[in-house]
PDB file of C-alpha atoms and ligand atoms in Angstrom:
ATOM      1  CA  MET R   1     -16.977 -27.795 -29.622  1.00 82.00           C
ATOM      2  CA  THR R   2     -16.938 -31.421 -28.487  1.00 88.00           C
ATOM      3  CA  LEU R   3     -17.641 -31.900 -24.777  1.00 94.00           C
ATOM      4  CA  ILE R   4     -15.080 -34.328 -23.392  1.00 95.00           C
ATOM      5  CA  GLN R   5     -15.105 -35.882 -19.947  1.00 97.00           C
ATOM      6  CA  PRO R   6     -12.048 -35.040 -17.802  1.00 98.00           C
ATOM      7  CA  PHE R   7      -9.470 -37.812 -17.657  1.00 98.00           C
ATOM      8  CA  VAL R   8      -6.057 -38.621 -16.245  1.00 98.00           C
ATOM      9  CA  THR R   9      -3.214 -40.564 -17.881  1.00 98.00           C
ATOM     10  CA  GLU R  10      -0.364 -42.275 -16.038  1.00 98.00           C
ATOM     11  CA  VAL R  11       3.023 -41.669 -17.662  1.00 98.00           C
ATOM     12  CA  ASP R  12       6.055 -43.919 -17.154  1.00 98.00           C
ATOM     13  CA  PHE R  13       8.963 -41.453 -16.987  1.00 98.00           C
ATOM     14  CA  LEU R  14      11.579 -44.006 -18.088  1.00 98.00           C
ATOM     15  CA  SER R  15       9.784 -45.443 -21.121  1.00 98.00           C
ATOM     16  CA  GLY R  16       7.270 -42.731 -21.959  1.00 98.00           C
ATOM     17  CA  ALA R  17       4.514 -45.369 -21.935  1.00 98.00           C
ATOM     18  CA  LEU R  18       1.014 -43.965 -21.348  1.00 98.00           C
ATOM     19  CA  SER R  19      -1.569 -45.974 -19.401  1.00 98.00           C
ATOM     20  CA  SER R  20      -4.012 -45.863 -22.319  1.00 97.00           C
ATOM     21  CA  PRO R  21      -2.548 -44.228 -25.413  1.00 98.00           C
ATOM     22  CA  GLY R  22      -4.903 -43.137 -28.172  1.00 98.00           C
ATOM     23  CA  TYR R  23      -2.135 -43.728 -30.684  1.00 98.00           C
ATOM     24  CA  VAL R  24       1.411 -45.070 -30.849  1.00 98.00           C
ATOM     25  CA  ILE R  25       3.781 -44.064 -33.642  1.00 98.00           C
ATOM     26  CA  GLU R  26       7.077 -45.847 -34.286  1.00 98.00           C
ATOM     27  CA  ARG R  27       9.659 -44.022 -36.389  1.00 98.00           C
ATOM     28  CA  LYS R  28      12.347 -46.257 -37.796  1.00 98.00           C
ATOM     29  CA  LEU R  29      15.499 -45.431 -39.715  1.00 98.00           C
ATOM     30  CA  SER R  30      13.737 -46.421 -42.958  1.00 98.00           C
ATOM     31  CA  ASP R  31      11.159 -43.656 -42.279  1.00 98.00           C
ATOM     32  CA  MET R  32      13.833 -40.967 -42.215  1.00 98.00           C
ATOM     33  CA  THR R  33      16.914 -42.226 -44.065  1.00 97.00           C
ATOM     34  CA  GLU R  34      17.043 -39.034 -46.136  1.00 96.00           C
ATOM     35  CA  MET R  35      17.077 -36.824 -43.037  1.00 97.00           C
ATOM     36  CA  TYR R  36      20.504 -37.896 -41.800  1.00 98.00           C
ATOM     37  CA  ALA R  37      23.500 -36.031 -43.193  1.00 97.00           C
ATOM     38  CA  ASP R  38      25.374 -39.252 -43.983  1.00 97.00           C
ATOM     39  CA  ARG R  39      22.829 -40.977 -46.211  1.00 96.00           C
ATOM     40  CA  ASP R  40      25.353 -43.551 -47.360  1.00 97.00           C
ATOM     41  CA  GLU R  41      25.885 -44.668 -43.775  1.00 98.00           C
ATOM     42  CA  ALA R  42      22.117 -44.713 -43.165  1.00 98.00           C
ATOM     43  CA  THR R  43      21.698 -46.930 -46.226  1.00 97.00           C
ATOM     44  CA  ARG R  44      24.590 -49.175 -45.156  1.00 98.00           C
ATOM     45  CA  ILE R  45      23.011 -49.691 -41.725  1.00 98.00           C
ATOM     46  CA  LEU R  46      19.661 -50.533 -43.309  1.00 98.00           C
ATOM     47  CA  THR R  47      21.250 -53.031 -45.674  1.00 97.00           C
ATOM     48  CA  GLU R  48      23.772 -54.666 -43.349  1.00 98.00           C
ATOM     49  CA  GLU R  49      22.236 -54.334 -39.889  1.00 97.00           C
ATOM     50  CA  GLY R  50      18.539 -54.021 -40.697  1.00 98.00           C
ATOM     51  CA  ASP R  51      16.009 -51.388 -39.757  1.00 98.00           C
ATOM     52  CA  ARG R  52      16.312 -49.675 -36.403  1.00 98.00           C
ATOM     53  CA  LEU R  53      13.758 -48.008 -34.123  1.00 98.00           C
ATOM     54  CA  ILE R  54      14.796 -44.358 -33.691  1.00 98.00           C
ATOM     55  CA  TYR R  55      11.865 -43.011 -31.643  1.00 99.00           C
ATOM     56  CA  GLU R  56       8.360 -43.743 -30.459  1.00 98.00           C
ATOM     57  CA  VAL R  57       5.462 -41.403 -29.703  1.00 99.00           C
ATOM     58  CA  GLN R  58       2.472 -42.259 -27.497  1.00 99.00           C
ATOM     59  CA  GLY R  59      -0.332 -39.739 -27.475  1.00 98.00           C
ATOM     60  CA  ILE R  60      -3.855 -38.804 -26.520  1.00 97.00           C
ATOM     61  CA  GLU R  61      -6.298 -38.436 -29.408  1.00 93.00           C
ATOM     62  CA  LEU R  62      -8.368 -35.246 -29.250  1.00 96.00           C
ATOM     63  CA  PRO R  63     -10.519 -33.408 -31.807  1.00 96.00           C
ATOM     64  CA  ALA R  64      -8.599 -30.747 -33.774  1.00 94.00           C
ATOM     65  CA  GLU R  65     -10.763 -27.971 -32.332  1.00 96.00           C
ATOM     66  CA  GLU R  66      -9.928 -24.627 -30.754  1.00 94.00           C
ATOM     67  CA  GLY R  67      -9.261 -25.055 -27.040  1.00 94.00           C
ATOM     68  CA  GLN R  68      -8.367 -28.756 -27.109  1.00 97.00           C
ATOM     69  CA  ILE R  69      -4.878 -29.446 -25.738  1.00 97.00           C
ATOM     70  CA  PRO R  70      -3.299 -32.600 -27.217  1.00 98.00           C
ATOM     71  CA  HIS R  71      -0.376 -34.111 -25.327  1.00 98.00           C
ATOM     72  CA  CYS R  72       1.999 -37.010 -25.859  1.00 98.00           C
ATOM     73  CA  SER R  73       5.266 -38.584 -24.793  1.00 99.00           C
ATOM     74  CA  THR R  74       8.291 -39.166 -27.025  1.00 99.00           C
ATOM     75  CA  ARG R  75      11.091 -41.673 -26.372  1.00 99.00           C
ATOM     76  CA  ILE R  76      14.226 -41.356 -28.491  1.00 99.00           C
ATOM     77  CA  LEU R  77      16.567 -44.330 -28.314  1.00 98.00           C
ATOM     78  CA  PRO R  78      20.302 -43.682 -27.809  1.00 98.00           C
ATOM     79  CA  GLY R  79      22.601 -44.036 -30.810  1.00 98.00           C
ATOM     80  CA  ASP R  80      23.823 -42.284 -33.902  1.00 98.00           C
ATOM     81  CA  ILE R  81      23.892 -42.551 -37.677  1.00 98.00           C
ATOM     82  CA  GLY R  82      27.404 -41.811 -38.915  1.00 98.00           C
ATOM     83  CA  GLY R  83      28.049 -39.764 -35.765  1.00 98.00           C
ATOM     84  CA  GLU R  84      24.767 -37.805 -35.972  1.00 98.00           C
ATOM     85  CA  CYS R  85      22.686 -38.353 -32.840  1.00 98.00           C
ATOM     86  CA  HIS R  86      19.338 -40.131 -33.076  1.00 98.00           C
ATOM     87  CA  MET R  87      16.650 -37.481 -33.542  1.00 99.00           C
ATOM     88  CA  THR R  88      13.015 -36.824 -34.377  1.00 99.00           C
ATOM     89  CA  LYS R  89      11.971 -35.752 -37.877  1.00 98.00           C
ATOM     90  CA  GLY R  90      11.205 -32.248 -36.639  1.00 98.00           C
ATOM     91  CA  HIS R  91       8.574 -29.863 -37.942  1.00 98.00           C
ATOM     92  CA  TYR R  92       7.116 -26.395 -38.031  1.00 98.00           C
ATOM     93  CA  HIS R  93       3.551 -26.085 -36.859  1.00 98.00           C
ATOM     94  CA  ALA R  94       1.290 -25.681 -39.889  1.00 98.00           C
ATOM     95  CA  ARG R  95      -0.129 -22.680 -38.045  1.00 98.00           C
ATOM     96  CA  ARG R  96       3.166 -20.997 -37.339  1.00 98.00           C
ATOM     97  CA  GLU R  97       1.663 -18.815 -34.570  1.00 98.00           C
ATOM     98  CA  GLN R  98       1.160 -21.848 -32.290  1.00 98.00           C
ATOM     99  CA  GLY R  99       3.780 -22.661 -29.648  1.00 98.00           C
ATOM    100  CA  GLU R 100       4.358 -25.731 -27.503  1.00 98.00           C
ATOM    101  CA  VAL R 101       5.799 -26.869 -24.138  1.00 98.00           C
ATOM    102  CA  TYR R 102       8.203 -29.798 -23.701  1.00 99.00           C
ATOM    103  CA  PHE R 103       8.893 -31.353 -20.283  1.00 99.00           C
ATOM    104  CA  GLY R 104      11.888 -33.657 -19.775  1.00 99.00           C
ATOM    105  CA  LEU R 105      11.099 -36.980 -18.061  1.00 99.00           C
ATOM    106  CA  SER R 106      14.363 -38.941 -18.298  1.00 99.00           C
ATOM    107  CA  GLY R 107      17.686 -39.075 -20.109  1.00 98.00           C
ATOM    108  CA  ARG R 108      19.536 -36.228 -21.834  1.00 98.00           C
ATOM    109  CA  GLY R 109      18.516 -34.402 -24.938  1.00 98.00           C
ATOM    110  CA  LEU R 110      18.858 -31.283 -26.998  1.00 98.00           C
ATOM    111  CA  LEU R 111      15.907 -29.303 -28.271  1.00 98.00           C
ATOM    112  CA  LEU R 112      17.012 -27.925 -31.630  1.00 98.00           C
ATOM    113  CA  MET R 113      15.005 -24.985 -32.971  1.00 98.00           C
ATOM    114  CA  GLN R 114      15.145 -22.567 -35.891  1.00 98.00           C
ATOM    115  CA  THR R 115      13.041 -19.877 -37.523  1.00 98.00           C
ATOM    116  CA  GLU R 116      12.455 -19.246 -41.193  1.00 98.00           C
ATOM    117  CA  ASP R 117      14.385 -15.971 -40.731  1.00 97.00           C
ATOM    118  CA  GLY R 118      17.564 -17.885 -39.893  1.00 97.00           C
ATOM    119  CA  ASP R 119      17.666 -17.821 -36.073  1.00 98.00           C
ATOM    120  CA  THR R 120      18.760 -21.044 -34.379  1.00 98.00           C
ATOM    121  CA  SER R 121      18.667 -22.350 -30.796  1.00 98.00           C
ATOM    122  CA  GLU R 122      19.846 -25.462 -28.969  1.00 98.00           C
ATOM    123  CA  LEU R 123      18.542 -26.059 -25.452  1.00 98.00           C
ATOM    124  CA  GLU R 124      19.756 -28.893 -23.259  1.00 98.00           C
ATOM    125  CA  MET R 125      17.006 -30.898 -21.576  1.00 98.00           C
ATOM    126  CA  VAL R 126      17.134 -33.338 -18.663  1.00 98.00           C
ATOM    127  CA  ALA R 127      14.488 -34.766 -16.339  1.00 98.00           C
ATOM    128  CA  GLY R 128      12.602 -31.783 -14.945  1.00 98.00           C
ATOM    129  CA  SER R 129      13.397 -29.322 -17.754  1.00 99.00           C
ATOM    130  CA  ALA R 130      10.370 -27.386 -19.011  1.00 99.00           C
ATOM    131  CA  ALA R 131      11.284 -25.986 -22.421  1.00 98.00           C
ATOM    132  CA  TYR R 132       9.234 -23.489 -24.374  1.00 98.00           C
ATOM    133  CA  VAL R 133       8.931 -23.715 -28.149  1.00 98.00           C
ATOM    134  CA  PRO R 134       7.692 -20.245 -29.081  1.00 98.00           C
ATOM    135  CA  PRO R 135       5.482 -19.632 -32.130  1.00 98.00           C
ATOM    136  CA  TYR R 136       7.353 -19.643 -35.480  1.00 98.00           C
ATOM    137  CA  TRP R 137      10.163 -21.986 -34.328  1.00 98.00           C
ATOM    138  CA  ALA R 138      10.641 -25.352 -36.013  1.00 98.00           C
ATOM    139  CA  HIS R 139      11.597 -27.979 -33.440  1.00 98.00           C
ATOM    140  CA  ARG R 140      13.477 -31.270 -33.402  1.00 99.00           C
ATOM    141  CA  THR R 141      14.705 -33.258 -30.382  1.00 99.00           C
ATOM    142  CA  VAL R 142      17.938 -35.220 -30.216  1.00 98.00           C
ATOM    143  CA  ASN R 143      19.165 -37.867 -27.786  1.00 98.00           C
ATOM    144  CA  ILE R 144      22.679 -36.882 -26.620  1.00 98.00           C
ATOM    145  CA  GLY R 145      22.939 -39.448 -23.807  1.00 98.00           C
ATOM    146  CA  ALA R 146      23.538 -43.163 -23.393  1.00 97.00           C
ATOM    147  CA  GLU R 147      19.982 -43.892 -22.171  1.00 98.00           C
ATOM    148  CA  ASP R 148      16.567 -43.264 -23.695  1.00 99.00           C
ATOM    149  CA  PHE R 149      15.670 -39.571 -23.800  1.00 99.00           C
ATOM    150  CA  VAL R 150      12.009 -39.185 -22.831  1.00 99.00           C
ATOM    151  CA  PHE R 151       9.918 -36.020 -22.769  1.00 99.00           C
ATOM    152  CA  PHE R 152       6.289 -34.910 -22.676  1.00 99.00           C
ATOM    153  CA  SER R 153       4.763 -32.394 -25.108  1.00 98.00           C
ATOM    154  CA  VAL R 154       1.682 -30.178 -24.831  1.00 98.00           C
ATOM    155  CA  TRP R 155       0.318 -28.073 -27.701  1.00 98.00           C
ATOM    156  CA  GLU R 156      -2.846 -26.542 -29.149  1.00 97.00           C
ATOM    157  CA  ALA R 157      -5.079 -28.798 -31.223  1.00 97.00           C
ATOM    158  CA  ARG R 158      -5.171 -26.627 -34.323  1.00 96.00           C
ATOM    159  CA  ALA R 159      -1.407 -26.149 -34.562  1.00 97.00           C
ATOM    160  CA  GLY R 160      -1.055 -28.884 -37.188  1.00 97.00           C
ATOM    161  CA  HIS R 161       2.281 -30.241 -38.416  1.00 98.00           C
ATOM    162  CA  ASP R 162       4.325 -29.113 -41.410  1.00 98.00           C
ATOM    163  CA  TYR R 163       6.948 -31.826 -41.979  1.00 98.00           C
ATOM    164  CA  GLY R 164       7.491 -30.977 -45.630  1.00 98.00           C
ATOM    165  CA  THR R 165       9.600 -27.858 -45.094  1.00 98.00           C
ATOM    166  CA  ILE R 166      12.103 -29.757 -42.923  1.00 98.00           C
ATOM    167  CA  GLU R 167      12.085 -32.776 -45.254  1.00 98.00           C
ATOM    168  CA  ARG R 168      13.025 -30.419 -48.082  1.00 97.00           C
ATOM    169  CA  ASP R 169      15.540 -28.112 -46.362  1.00 97.00           C
ATOM    170  CA  GLY R 170      16.662 -29.926 -43.206  1.00 98.00           C
ATOM    171  CA  PHE R 171      17.845 -28.068 -40.104  1.00 98.00           C
ATOM    172  CA  ARG R 172      20.602 -25.452 -40.197  1.00 98.00           C
ATOM    173  CA  LYS R 173      22.442 -27.259 -37.383  1.00 98.00           C
ATOM    174  CA  LEU R 174      23.404 -30.894 -36.889  1.00 98.00           C
ATOM    175  CA  ILE R 175      24.117 -32.548 -33.537  1.00 98.00           C
ATOM    176  CA  MET R 176      27.176 -34.771 -33.888  1.00 98.00           C
ATOM    177  CA  LEU R 177      29.013 -36.995 -31.427  1.00 97.00           C
ATOM    178  CA  ARG R 178      32.729 -36.172 -31.085  1.00 95.00           C
ATOM    179  CA  ASP R 179      34.663 -38.237 -28.540  1.00 92.00           C
ATOM    180  CA  GLY R 180      31.375 -39.124 -26.883  1.00 89.00           C
ATOM    181  CA  GLU R 181      30.281 -35.483 -26.522  1.00 94.00           C
ATOM    182  CA  ALA R 182      27.482 -33.856 -28.507  1.00 97.00           C
ATOM    183  CA  VAL R 183      28.602 -30.873 -30.580  1.00 98.00           C
ATOM    184  CA  VAL R 184      26.558 -28.473 -32.703  1.00 98.00           C
ATOM    185  CA  VAL R 185      27.830 -28.052 -36.269  1.00 98.00           C
ATOM    186  CA  ASP R 186      26.573 -26.262 -39.369  1.00 98.00           C
ATOM    187  CA  ASN R 187      24.651 -28.446 -41.798  1.00 98.00           C
ATOM    188  CA  PRO R 188      26.549 -28.188 -45.099  1.00 95.00           C
ATOM    189  CA  LYS R 189      23.480 -29.432 -47.020  1.00 93.00           C
ATOM    190  CA  TYR R 190      20.949 -27.012 -45.502  1.00 96.00           C
ATOM    191  CA  GLY R 191      18.410 -25.558 -47.948  1.00 91.00           C
TER     192      GLY R 191
HETATM  193  C1  LIG U   1       4.039 -32.187 -31.509  1.00 52.72           C
HETATM  194  C2  LIG U   1       5.318 -32.216 -30.745  1.00 52.72           C
HETATM  195  C3  LIG U   1       5.925 -33.582 -30.428  1.00 52.72           C
HETATM  196  C4  LIG U   1       6.455 -34.347 -31.666  1.00 52.72           C
HETATM  197  C5  LIG U   1       7.184 -35.642 -31.291  1.00 52.72           C
HETATM  198  C6  LIG U   1       7.762 -36.352 -32.504  1.00 52.72           C
HETATM  199  O1  LIG U   1       3.713 -30.906 -31.940  1.00 52.72           O
HETATM  200  O2  LIG U   1       6.263 -31.346 -31.273  1.00 52.72           O
HETATM  201  O3  LIG U   1       5.006 -34.350 -29.754  1.00 52.72           O
HETATM  202  O4  LIG U   1       5.416 -34.624 -32.566  1.00 52.72           O
HETATM  203  O5  LIG U   1       8.199 -35.371 -30.384  1.00 52.72           O
HETATM  204  O6  LIG U   1       8.468 -35.483 -33.337  1.00 52.72           O
HETATM  205  P1  LIG U   1       8.040 -35.304 -34.867  1.00 52.72           P
HETATM  206  O7  LIG U   1       8.895 -34.232 -35.396  1.00 52.72           O
HETATM  207  O8  LIG U   1       8.203 -36.619 -35.531  1.00 52.72           O
HETATM  208  O9  LIG U   1       6.568 -34.919 -34.840  1.00 52.72           O
HETATM  209 ZN1  LIG U   2       5.362 -29.505 -32.431  1.00 52.72          ZN
END
């Protein structure tokens, strides 16, 4: 076990910026073109409008040891790809028995979850929402508002991330914009 000195991080609720991030990850459309239902539209945007920042993560680097509690902020920009709201890649935890807590800082979002047994869940999040991702639930967040959607995540260091299952199968539900409102629809390409 690594002995770490206690520390505090200042978090900007509107941008998700951390006072001294250990890492910053930018996810652009080109990193996840295949994840949007309308791949033709994703490709058209890339070709005609150029690449687009979808979301950014700023986090605290900690050793992947039992008892360490990594935490980070995520900012998802507003917008859609062929009507499908901007979203994170989404993942299961590699250790499925590890859960997570999300806390809304600003904007409006949906926390989309599913299990490998076929259960699904969509929870609305705003500033002040504390959402629980129980063990065994894959999770993806979606911006359903006109402003940045920003939230803070806290998990256990050994949870790990399994992106491959979602890259292969997708999510059972899609979040689409219809007349400016977010609606949950079945993903015809799931699996
Ligand atoms: C980590 C946690 C979040 C996400 C972040 C980006 O376990 O669930 O911090 O990493 O919101 O999403 P993704 O799917 O690209 O990791
Ligand atoms: Zn997670």
